[in-house]
C-alpha atoms as an extended CHARMM CRD file, in Angstrom:
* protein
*
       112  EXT
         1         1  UNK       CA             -0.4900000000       36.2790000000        8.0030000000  PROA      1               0.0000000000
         2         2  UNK       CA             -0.6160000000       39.5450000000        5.8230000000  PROA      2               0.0000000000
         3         3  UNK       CA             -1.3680000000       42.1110000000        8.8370000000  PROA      3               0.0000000000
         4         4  UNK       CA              1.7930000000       39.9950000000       10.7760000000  PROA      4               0.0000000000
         5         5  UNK       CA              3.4950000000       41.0430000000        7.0260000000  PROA      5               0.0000000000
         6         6  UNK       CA              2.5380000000       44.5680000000        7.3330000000  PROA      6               0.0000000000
         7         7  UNK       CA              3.7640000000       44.8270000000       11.0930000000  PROA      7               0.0000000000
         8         8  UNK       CA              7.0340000000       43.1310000000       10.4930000000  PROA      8               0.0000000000
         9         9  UNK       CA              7.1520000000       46.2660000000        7.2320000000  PROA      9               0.0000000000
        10        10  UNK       CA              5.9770000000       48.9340000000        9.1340000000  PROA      10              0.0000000000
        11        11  UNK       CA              8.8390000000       48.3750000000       11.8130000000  PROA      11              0.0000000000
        12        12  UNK       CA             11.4230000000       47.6350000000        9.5210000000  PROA      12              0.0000000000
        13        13  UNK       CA             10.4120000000       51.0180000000        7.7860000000  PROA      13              0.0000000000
        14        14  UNK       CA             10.4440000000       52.9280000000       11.4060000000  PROA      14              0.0000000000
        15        15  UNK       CA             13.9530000000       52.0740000000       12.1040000000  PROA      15              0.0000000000
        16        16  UNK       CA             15.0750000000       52.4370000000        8.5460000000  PROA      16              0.0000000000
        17        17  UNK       CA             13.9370000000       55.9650000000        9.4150000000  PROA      17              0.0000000000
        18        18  UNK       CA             15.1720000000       56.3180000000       12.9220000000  PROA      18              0.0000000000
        19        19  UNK       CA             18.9890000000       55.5590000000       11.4770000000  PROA      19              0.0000000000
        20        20  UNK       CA             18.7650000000       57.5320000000        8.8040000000  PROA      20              0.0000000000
        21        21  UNK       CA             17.8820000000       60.0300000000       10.9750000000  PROA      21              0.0000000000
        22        22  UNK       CA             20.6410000000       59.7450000000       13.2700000000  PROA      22              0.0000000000
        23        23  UNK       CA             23.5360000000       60.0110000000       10.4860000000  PROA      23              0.0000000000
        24        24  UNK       CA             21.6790000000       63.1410000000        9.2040000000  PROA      24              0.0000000000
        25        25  UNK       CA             23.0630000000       64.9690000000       12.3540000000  PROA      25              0.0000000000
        26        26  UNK       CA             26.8520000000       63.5640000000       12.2500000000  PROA      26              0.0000000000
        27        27  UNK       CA             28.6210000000       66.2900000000       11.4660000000  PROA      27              0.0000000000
        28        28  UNK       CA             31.6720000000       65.7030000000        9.4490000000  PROA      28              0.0000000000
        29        29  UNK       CA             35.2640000000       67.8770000000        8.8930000000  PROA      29              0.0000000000
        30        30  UNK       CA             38.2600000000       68.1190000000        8.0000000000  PROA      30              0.0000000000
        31        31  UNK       CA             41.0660000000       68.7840000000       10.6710000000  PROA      31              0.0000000000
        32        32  UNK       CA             44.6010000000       70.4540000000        8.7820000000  PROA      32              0.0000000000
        33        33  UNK       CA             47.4570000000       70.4380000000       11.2450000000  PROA      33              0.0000000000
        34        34  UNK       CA             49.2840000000       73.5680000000        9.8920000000  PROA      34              0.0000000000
        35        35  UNK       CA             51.5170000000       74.0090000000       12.4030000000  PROA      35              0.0000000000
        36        36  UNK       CA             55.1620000000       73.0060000000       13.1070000000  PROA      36              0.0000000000
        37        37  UNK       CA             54.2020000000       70.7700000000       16.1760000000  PROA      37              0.0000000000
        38        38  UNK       CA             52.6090000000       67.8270000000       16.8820000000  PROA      38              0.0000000000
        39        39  UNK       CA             48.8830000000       67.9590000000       17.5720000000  PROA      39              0.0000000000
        40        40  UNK       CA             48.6070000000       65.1070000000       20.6860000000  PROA      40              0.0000000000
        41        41  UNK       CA             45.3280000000       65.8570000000       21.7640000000  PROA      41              0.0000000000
        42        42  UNK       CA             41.9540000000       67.1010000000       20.1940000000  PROA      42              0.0000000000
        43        43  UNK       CA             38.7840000000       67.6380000000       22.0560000000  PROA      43              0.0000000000
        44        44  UNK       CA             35.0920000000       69.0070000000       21.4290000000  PROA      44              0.0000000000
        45        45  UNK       CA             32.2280000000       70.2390000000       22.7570000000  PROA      45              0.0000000000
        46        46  UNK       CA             29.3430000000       71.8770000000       21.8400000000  PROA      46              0.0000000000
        47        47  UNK       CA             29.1310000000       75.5460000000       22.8870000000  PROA      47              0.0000000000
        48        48  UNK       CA             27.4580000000       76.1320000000       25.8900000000  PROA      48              0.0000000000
        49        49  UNK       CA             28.6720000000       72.7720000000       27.7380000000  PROA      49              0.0000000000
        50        50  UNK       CA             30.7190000000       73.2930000000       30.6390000000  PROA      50              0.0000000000
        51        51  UNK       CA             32.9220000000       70.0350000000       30.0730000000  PROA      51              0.0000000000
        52        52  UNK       CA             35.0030000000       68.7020000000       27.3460000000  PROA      52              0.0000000000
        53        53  UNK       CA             33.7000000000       65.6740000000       25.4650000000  PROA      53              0.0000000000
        54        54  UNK       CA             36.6350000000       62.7710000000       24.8710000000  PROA      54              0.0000000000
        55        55  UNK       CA             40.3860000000       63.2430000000       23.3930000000  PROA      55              0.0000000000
        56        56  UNK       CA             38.8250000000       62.7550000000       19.7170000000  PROA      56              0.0000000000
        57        57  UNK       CA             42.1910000000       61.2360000000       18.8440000000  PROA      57              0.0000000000
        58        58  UNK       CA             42.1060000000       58.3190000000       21.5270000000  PROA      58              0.0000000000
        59        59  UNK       CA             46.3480000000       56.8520000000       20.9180000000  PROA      59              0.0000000000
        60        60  UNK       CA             46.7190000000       58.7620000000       17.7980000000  PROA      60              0.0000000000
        61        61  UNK       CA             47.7630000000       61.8230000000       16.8970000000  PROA      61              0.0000000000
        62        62  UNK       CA             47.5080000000       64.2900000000       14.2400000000  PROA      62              0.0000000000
        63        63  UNK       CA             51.2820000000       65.2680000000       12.6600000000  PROA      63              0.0000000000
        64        64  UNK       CA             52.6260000000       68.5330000000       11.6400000000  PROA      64              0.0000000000
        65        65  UNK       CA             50.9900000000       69.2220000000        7.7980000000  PROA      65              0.0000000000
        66        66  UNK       CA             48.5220000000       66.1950000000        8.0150000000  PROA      66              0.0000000000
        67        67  UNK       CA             44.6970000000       65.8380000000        8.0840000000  PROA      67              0.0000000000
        68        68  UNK       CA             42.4270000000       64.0830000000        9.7370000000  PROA      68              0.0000000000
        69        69  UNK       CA             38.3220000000       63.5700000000        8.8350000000  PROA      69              0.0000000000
        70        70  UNK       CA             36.7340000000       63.6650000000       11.7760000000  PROA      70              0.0000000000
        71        71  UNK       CA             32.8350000000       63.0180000000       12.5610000000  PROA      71              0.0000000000
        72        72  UNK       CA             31.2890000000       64.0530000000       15.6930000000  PROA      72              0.0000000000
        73        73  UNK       CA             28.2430000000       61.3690000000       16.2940000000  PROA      73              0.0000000000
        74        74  UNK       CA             26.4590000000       62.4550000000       19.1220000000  PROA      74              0.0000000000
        75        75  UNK       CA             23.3820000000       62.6100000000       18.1590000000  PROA      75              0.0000000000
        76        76  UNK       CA             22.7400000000       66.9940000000       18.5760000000  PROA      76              0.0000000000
        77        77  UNK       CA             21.7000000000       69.0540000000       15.9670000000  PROA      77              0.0000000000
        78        78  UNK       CA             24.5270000000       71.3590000000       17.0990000000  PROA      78              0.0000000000
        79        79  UNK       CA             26.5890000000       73.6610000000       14.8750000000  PROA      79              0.0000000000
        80        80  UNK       CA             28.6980000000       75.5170000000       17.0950000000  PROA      80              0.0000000000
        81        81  UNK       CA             31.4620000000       73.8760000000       19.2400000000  PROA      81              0.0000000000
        82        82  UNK       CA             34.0300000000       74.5350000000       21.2900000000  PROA      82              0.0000000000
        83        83  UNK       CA             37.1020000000       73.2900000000       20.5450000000  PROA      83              0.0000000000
        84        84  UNK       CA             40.9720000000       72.3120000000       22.5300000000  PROA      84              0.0000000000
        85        85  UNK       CA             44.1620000000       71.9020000000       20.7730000000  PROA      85              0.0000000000
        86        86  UNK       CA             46.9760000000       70.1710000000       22.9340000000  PROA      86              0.0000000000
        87        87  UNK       CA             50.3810000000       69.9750000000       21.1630000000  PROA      87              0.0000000000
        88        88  UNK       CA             53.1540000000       67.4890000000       22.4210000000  PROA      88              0.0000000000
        89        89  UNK       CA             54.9600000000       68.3620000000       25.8620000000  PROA      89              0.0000000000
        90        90  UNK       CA             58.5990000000       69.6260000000       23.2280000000  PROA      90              0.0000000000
        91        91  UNK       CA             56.1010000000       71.7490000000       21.6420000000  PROA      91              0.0000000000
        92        92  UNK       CA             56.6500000000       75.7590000000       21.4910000000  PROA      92              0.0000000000
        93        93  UNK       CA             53.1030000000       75.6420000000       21.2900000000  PROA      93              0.0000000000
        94        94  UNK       CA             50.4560000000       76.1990000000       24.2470000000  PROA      94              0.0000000000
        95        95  UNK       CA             47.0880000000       74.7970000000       24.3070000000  PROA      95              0.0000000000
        96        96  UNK       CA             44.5150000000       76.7150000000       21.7730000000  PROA      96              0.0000000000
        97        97  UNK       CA             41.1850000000       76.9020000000       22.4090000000  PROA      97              0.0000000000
        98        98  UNK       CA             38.5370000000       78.1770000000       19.4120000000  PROA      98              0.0000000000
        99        99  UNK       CA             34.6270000000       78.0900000000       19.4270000000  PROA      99              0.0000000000
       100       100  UNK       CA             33.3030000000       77.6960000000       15.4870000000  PROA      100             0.0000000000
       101       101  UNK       CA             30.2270000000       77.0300000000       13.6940000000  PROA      101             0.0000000000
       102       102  UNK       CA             31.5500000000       73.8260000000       12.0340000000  PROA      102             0.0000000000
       103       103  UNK       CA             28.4240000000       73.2170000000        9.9320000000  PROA      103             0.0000000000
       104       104  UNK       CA             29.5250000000       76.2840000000        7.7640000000  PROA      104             0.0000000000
       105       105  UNK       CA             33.0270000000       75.0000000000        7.5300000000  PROA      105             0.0000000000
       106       106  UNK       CA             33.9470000000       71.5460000000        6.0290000000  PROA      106             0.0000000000
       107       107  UNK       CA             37.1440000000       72.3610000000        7.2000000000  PROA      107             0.0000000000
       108       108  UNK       CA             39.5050000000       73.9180000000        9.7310000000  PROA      108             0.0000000000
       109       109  UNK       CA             42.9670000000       74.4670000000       10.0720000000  PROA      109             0.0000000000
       110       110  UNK       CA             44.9170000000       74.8630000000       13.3840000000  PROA      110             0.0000000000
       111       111  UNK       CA             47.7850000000       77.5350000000       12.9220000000  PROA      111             0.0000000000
       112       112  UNK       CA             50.4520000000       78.5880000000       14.6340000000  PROA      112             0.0000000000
């Protein structure tokens, strides 16, 4: 019964670890709309990858002077990423594209 005890631990313990682990590498930031336009789409991807991950924002959207915290979870222990900005179709505003190390920043701010 007590090694059965000490299996049932030692696997409890290893996945304790393993998710742990895996919210270590979220990386987390703030998103500041600065501009006078509305910010309809948002998408990421890590430097070096020649397609963009999902619209971040799904049905929402991210309003002129608002903020957003956003966490990318996918699991790389990537800094830099490359990042669209796609304003509503009234906008004055074309799409903006930026590549930043976002570990460095816990925040960015999309200007005009």
């Amino acid at each position: 019964m007590t090694k059965k005890l000490v299996s049932v631990a030692a696997i409890i313990v290893g996945i304790a670890a393993s998710v742990s682990h895996a919210h270590a590498e979220d990386l987390v930031f703030t998103l500041k709309n600065a501009t006078s336009s509305t910010l309809e789409r948002f998408y990421t991807s890590p430097s070096g990858v020649d397609d963009w991950e999902d619209d971040v924002f799904g049905q929402d959207v991210l309003e002129p002077g608002q903020s957003i915290k956003i966490t990318i979870a996918d699991g790389r222990s990537v800094c830099k990423y490359d990042m669209r900005f796609e304003f509503t179709e009234d906008s004055n505003l074309d799409t903006t594209e930026d590549t930043q190390d976002l570990c460095k920043m816990g925040s960015y701010t999309i200007h005009e």
